[in-house]
PDB file of C-alpha atoms in Angstrom:
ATOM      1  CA  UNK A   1     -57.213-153.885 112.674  1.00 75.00           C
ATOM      2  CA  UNK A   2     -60.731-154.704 114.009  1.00 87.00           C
ATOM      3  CA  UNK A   3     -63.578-156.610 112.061  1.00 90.00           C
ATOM      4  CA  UNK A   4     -60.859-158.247 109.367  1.00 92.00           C
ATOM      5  CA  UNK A   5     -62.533-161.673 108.777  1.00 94.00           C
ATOM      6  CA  UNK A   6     -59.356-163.767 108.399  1.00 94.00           C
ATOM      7  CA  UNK A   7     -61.333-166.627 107.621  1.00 95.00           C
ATOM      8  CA  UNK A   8     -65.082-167.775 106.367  1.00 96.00           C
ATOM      9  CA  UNK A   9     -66.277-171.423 105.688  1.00 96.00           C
ATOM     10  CA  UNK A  10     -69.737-173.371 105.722  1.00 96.00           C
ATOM     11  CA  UNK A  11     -69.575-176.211 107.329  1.00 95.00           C
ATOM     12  CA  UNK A  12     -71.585-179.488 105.759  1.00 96.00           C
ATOM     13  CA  UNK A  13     -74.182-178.847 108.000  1.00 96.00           C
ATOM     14  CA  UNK A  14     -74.976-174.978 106.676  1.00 95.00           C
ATOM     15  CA  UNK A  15     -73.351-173.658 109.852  1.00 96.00           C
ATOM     16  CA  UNK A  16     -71.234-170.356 108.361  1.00 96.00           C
ATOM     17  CA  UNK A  17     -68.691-170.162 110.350  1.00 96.00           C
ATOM     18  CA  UNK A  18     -66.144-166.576 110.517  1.00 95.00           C
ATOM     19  CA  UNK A  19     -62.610-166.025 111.990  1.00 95.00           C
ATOM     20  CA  UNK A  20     -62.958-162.123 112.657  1.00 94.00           C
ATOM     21  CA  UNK A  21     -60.391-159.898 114.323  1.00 92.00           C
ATOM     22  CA  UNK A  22     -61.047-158.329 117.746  1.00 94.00           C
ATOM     23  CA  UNK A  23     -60.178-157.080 121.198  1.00 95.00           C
ATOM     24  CA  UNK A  24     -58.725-159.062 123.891  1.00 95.00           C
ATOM     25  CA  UNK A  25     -59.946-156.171 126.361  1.00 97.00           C
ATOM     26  CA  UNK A  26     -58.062-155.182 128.879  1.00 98.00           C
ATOM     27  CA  UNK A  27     -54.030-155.817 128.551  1.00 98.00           C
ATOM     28  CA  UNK A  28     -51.794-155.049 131.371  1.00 98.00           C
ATOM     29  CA  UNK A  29     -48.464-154.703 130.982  1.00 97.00           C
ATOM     30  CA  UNK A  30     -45.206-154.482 133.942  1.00 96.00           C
ATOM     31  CA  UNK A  31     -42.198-153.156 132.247  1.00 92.00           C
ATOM     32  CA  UNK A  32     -39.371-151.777 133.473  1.00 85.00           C
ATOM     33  CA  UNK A  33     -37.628-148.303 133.061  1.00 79.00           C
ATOM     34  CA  UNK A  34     -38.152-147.558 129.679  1.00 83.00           C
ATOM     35  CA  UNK A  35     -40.866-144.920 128.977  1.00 88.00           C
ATOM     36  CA  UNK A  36     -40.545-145.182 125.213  1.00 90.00           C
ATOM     37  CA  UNK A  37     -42.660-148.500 125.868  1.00 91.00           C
ATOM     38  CA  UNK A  38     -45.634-146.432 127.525  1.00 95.00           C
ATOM     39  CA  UNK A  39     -46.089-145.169 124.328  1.00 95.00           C
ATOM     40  CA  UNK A  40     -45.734-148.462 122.226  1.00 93.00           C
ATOM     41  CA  UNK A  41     -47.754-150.371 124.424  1.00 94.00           C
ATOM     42  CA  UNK A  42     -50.556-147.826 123.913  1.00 97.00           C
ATOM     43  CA  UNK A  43     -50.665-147.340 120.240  1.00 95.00           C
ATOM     44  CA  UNK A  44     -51.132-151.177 120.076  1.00 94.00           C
ATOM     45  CA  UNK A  45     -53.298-151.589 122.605  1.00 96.00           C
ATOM     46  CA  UNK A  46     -55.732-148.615 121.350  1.00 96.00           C
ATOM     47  CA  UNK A  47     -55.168-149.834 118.069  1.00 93.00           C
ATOM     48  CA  UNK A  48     -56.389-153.177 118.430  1.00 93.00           C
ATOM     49  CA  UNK A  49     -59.334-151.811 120.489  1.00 95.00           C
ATOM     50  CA  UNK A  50     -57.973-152.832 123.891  1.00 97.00           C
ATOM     51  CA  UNK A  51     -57.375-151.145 127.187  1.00 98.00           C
ATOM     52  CA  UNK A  52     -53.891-150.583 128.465  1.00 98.00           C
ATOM     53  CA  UNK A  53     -52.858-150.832 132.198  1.00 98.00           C
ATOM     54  CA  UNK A  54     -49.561-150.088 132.762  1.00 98.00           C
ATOM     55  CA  UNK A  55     -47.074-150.319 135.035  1.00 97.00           C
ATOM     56  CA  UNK A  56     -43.833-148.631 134.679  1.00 95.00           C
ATOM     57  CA  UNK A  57     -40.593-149.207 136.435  1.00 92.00           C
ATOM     58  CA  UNK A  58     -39.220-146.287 139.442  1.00 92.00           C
ATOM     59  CA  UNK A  59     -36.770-145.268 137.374  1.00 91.00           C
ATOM     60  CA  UNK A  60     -39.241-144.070 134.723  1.00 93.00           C
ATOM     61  CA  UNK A  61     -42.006-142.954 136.974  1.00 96.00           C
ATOM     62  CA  UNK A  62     -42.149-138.827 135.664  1.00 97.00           C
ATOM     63  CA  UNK A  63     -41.189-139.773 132.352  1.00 97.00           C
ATOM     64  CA  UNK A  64     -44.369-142.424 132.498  1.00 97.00           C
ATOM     65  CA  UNK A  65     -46.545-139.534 134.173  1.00 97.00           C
ATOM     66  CA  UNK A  66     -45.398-137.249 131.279  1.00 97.00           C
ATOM     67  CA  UNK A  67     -46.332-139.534 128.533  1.00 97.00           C
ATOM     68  CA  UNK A  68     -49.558-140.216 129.761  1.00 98.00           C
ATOM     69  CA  UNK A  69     -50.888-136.964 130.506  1.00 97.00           C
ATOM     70  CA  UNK A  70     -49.700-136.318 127.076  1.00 97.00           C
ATOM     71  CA  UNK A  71     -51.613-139.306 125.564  1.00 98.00           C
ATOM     72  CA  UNK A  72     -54.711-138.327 127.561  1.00 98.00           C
ATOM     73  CA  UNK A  73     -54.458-135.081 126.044  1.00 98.00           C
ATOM     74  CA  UNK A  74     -54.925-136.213 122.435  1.00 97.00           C
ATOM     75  CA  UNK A  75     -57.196-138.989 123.469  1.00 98.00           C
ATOM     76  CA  UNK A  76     -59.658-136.180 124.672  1.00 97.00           C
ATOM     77  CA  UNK A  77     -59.072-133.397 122.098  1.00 97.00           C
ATOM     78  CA  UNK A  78     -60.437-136.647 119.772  1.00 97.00           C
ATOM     79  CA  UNK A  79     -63.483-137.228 122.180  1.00 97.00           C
ATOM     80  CA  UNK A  80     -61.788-140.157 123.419  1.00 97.00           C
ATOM     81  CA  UNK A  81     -62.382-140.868 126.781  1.00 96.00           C
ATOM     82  CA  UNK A  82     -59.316-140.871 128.495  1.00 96.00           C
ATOM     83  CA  UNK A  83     -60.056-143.827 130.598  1.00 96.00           C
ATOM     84  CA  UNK A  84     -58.428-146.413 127.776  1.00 97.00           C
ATOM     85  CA  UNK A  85     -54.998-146.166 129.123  1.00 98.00           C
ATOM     86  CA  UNK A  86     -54.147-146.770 133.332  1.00 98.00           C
ATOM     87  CA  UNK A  87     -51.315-146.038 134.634  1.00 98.00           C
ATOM     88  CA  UNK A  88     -50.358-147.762 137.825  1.00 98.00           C
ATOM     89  CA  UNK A  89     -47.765-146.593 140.729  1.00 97.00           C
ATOM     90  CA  UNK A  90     -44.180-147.641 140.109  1.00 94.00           C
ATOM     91  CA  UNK A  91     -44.245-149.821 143.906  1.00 94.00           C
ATOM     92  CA  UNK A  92     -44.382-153.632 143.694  1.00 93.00           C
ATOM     93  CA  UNK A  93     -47.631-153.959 145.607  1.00 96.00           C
ATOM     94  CA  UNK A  94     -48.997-152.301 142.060  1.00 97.00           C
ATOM     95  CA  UNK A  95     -47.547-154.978 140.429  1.00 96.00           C
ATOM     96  CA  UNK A  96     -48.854-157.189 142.598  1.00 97.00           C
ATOM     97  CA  UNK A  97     -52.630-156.013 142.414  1.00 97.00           C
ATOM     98  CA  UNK A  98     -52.194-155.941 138.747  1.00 98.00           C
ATOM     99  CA  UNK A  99     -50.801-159.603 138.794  1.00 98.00           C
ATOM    100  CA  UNK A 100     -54.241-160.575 141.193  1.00 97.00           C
ATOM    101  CA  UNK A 101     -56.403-158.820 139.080  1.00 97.00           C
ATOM    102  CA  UNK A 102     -58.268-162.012 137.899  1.00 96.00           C
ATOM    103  CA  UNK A 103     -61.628-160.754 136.183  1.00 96.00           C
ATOM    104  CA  UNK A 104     -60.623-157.210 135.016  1.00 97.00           C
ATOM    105  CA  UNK A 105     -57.362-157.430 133.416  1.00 98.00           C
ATOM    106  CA  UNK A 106     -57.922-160.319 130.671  1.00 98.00           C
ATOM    107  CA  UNK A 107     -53.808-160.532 129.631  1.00 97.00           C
ATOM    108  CA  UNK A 108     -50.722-159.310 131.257  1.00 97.00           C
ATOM    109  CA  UNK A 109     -47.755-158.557 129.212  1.00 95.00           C
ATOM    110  CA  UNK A 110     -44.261-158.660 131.024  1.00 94.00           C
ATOM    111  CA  UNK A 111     -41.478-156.588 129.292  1.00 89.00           C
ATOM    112  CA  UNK A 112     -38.389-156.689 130.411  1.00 83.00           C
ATOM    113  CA  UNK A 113     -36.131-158.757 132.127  1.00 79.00           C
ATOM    114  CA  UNK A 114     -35.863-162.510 132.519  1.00 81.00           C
ATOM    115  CA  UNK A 115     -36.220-161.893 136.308  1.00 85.00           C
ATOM    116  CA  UNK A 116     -39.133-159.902 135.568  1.00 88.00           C
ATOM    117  CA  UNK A 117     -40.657-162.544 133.093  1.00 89.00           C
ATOM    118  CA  UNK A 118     -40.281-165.025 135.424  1.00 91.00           C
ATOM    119  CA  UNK A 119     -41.524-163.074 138.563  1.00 93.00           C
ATOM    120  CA  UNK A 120     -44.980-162.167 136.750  1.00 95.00           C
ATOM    121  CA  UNK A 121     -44.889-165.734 134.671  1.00 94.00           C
ATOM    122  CA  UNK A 122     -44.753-167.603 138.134  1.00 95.00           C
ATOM    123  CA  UNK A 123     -47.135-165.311 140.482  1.00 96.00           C
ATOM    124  CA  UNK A 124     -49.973-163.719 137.893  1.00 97.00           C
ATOM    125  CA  UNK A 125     -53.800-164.816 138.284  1.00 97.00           C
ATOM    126  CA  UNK A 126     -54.550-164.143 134.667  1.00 96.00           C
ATOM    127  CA  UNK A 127     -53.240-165.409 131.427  1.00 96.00           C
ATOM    128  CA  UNK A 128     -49.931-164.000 130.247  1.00 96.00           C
ATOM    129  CA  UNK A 129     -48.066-163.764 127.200  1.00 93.00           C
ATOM    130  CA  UNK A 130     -44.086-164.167 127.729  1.00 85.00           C
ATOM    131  CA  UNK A 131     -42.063-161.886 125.776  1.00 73.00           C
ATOM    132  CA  UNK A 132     -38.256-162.610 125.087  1.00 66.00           C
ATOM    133  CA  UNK A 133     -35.539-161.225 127.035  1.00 63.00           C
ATOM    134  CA  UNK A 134     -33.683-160.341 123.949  1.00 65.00           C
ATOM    135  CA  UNK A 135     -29.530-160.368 123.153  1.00 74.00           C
ATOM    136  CA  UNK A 136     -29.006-156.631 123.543  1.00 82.00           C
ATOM    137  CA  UNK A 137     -25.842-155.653 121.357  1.00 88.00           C
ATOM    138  CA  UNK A 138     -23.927-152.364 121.125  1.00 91.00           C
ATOM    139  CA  UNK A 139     -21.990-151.619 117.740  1.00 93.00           C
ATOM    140  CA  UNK A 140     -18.898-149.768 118.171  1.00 93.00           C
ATOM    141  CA  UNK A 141     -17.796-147.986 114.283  1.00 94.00           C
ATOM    142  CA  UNK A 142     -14.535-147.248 113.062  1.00 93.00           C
ATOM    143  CA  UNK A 143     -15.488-143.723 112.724  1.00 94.00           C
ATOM    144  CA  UNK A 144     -16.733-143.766 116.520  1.00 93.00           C
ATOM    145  CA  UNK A 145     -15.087-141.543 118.955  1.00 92.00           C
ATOM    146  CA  UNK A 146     -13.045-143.958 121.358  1.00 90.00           C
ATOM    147  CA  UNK A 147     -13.945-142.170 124.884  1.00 91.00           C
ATOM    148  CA  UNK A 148     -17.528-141.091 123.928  1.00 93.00           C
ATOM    149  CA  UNK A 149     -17.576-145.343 123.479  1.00 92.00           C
ATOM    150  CA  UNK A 150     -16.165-146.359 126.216  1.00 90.00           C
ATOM    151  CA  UNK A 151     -18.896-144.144 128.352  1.00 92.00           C
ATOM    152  CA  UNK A 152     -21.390-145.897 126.588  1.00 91.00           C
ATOM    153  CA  UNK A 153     -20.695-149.673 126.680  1.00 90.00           C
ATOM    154  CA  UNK A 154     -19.885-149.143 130.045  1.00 90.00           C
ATOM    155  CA  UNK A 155     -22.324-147.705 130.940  1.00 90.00           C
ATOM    156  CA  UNK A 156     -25.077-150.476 129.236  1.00 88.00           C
ATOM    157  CA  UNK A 157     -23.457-153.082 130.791  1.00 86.00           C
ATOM    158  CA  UNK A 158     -22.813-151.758 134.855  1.00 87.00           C
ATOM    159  CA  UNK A 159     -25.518-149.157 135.409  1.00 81.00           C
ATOM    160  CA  UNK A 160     -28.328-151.928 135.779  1.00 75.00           C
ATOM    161  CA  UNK A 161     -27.000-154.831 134.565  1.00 75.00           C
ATOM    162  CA  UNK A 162     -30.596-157.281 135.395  1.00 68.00           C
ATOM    163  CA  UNK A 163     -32.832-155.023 132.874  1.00 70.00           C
ATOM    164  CA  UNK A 164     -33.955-156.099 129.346  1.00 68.00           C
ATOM    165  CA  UNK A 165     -31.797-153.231 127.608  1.00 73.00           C
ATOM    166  CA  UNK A 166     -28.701-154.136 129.710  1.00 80.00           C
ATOM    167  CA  UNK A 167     -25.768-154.722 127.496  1.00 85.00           C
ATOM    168  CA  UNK A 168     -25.306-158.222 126.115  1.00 85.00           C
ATOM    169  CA  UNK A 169     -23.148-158.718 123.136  1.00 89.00           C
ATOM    170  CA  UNK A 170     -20.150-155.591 122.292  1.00 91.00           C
ATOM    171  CA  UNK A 171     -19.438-156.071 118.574  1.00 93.00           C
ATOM    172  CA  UNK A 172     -16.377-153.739 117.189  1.00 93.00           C
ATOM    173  CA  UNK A 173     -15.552-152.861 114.024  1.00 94.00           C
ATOM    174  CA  UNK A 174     -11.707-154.845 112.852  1.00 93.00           C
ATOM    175  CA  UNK A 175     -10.376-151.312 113.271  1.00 92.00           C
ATOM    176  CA  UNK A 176     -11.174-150.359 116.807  1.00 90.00           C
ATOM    177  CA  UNK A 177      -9.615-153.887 118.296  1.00 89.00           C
ATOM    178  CA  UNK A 178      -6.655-151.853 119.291  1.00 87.00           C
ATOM    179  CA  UNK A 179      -8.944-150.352 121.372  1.00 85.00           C
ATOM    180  CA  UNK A 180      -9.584-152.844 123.990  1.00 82.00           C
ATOM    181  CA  UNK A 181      -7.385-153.264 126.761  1.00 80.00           C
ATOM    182  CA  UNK A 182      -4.379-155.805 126.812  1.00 69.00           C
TER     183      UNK A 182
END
């Protein structure tokens, strides 16, 4: 949404003044490993008419790789240069750079955990914009199947328990109670 005047006045003086929508530039972004958010972050970013640097977590790295060769694909079959979207290594001494990169990133976006939040909040250069850590919370239905469940609580809570989508909050339905242990 570029160019949307939001807001238009004259001042006493006959100076027109406009509020008018546009980029911020270049946003980069250090997320963890959740590839899904490659391809949020860019729709936004391209969007709004920005650039997106990103930085993806290990974990995520081919996934990442995947998604942007696959974004760069439709970018150019448009005549889009593919240069709008970056994507960094998954080592900390990207994250670092990207953190220092005071005069060509304009914002840095931190997604993901509070550690995470914190780490870029306290150490980045350039302006940032704090996202929430988020309650994440698992449903468990009356219909579901018990052991299929049990795999998957578990697993949101112990396989990395410091990352955003880590399990917070398990909320049961009355009827699988008897499922928990005594």
């Amino acid at each position: 949404p570029l160019g949307d005047v939001l807001d238009e006045r004259e001042m006493p003086s006959g100076l027109k003044l406009k509020k008018v929508t546009v980029p911020i530039g270049v946003v980069g972004v250090i997320y963890e490993a959740r590839p899904n958010v490659t391809f949020d972050v860019f729709s936004l970013c391209f969007k709004s008419g920005n650039v997106s640097v990103l930085k993806g977590g290990q974990d995520a790295w081919h996934s990442n790789l995947a998604a942007v060769g696959i974004i760069r694909e439709c970018l150019a079959s448009h005549s889009v240069s593919s240069d709008v979207i970056q994507l960094l290594p998954p080592d900390r001494e990207a994250a670092q750079d990207l953190m220092h990169a005071d005069g060509y990133v304009d914002m840095l976006i931190p997604r993901g955990s509070q550690g995470l939040i914190n780490s870029v909040r306290n150490e980045s250069k350039i302006p940032v914009i704090e996202t929430g850590a988020g309650i994440v919370h698992t449903y468990v239905d009356a219909s579901a199947d018990p052991e299929k469940s049990k795999k998957v609580v578990f697993n949101a809570k112990t396989r990395r328990p410091s990352v955003c989508n880590a399990l917070d909050c398990l909320v049961l339905h009355s009827d699988r109670l008897a499922d928990l242990p005594g």
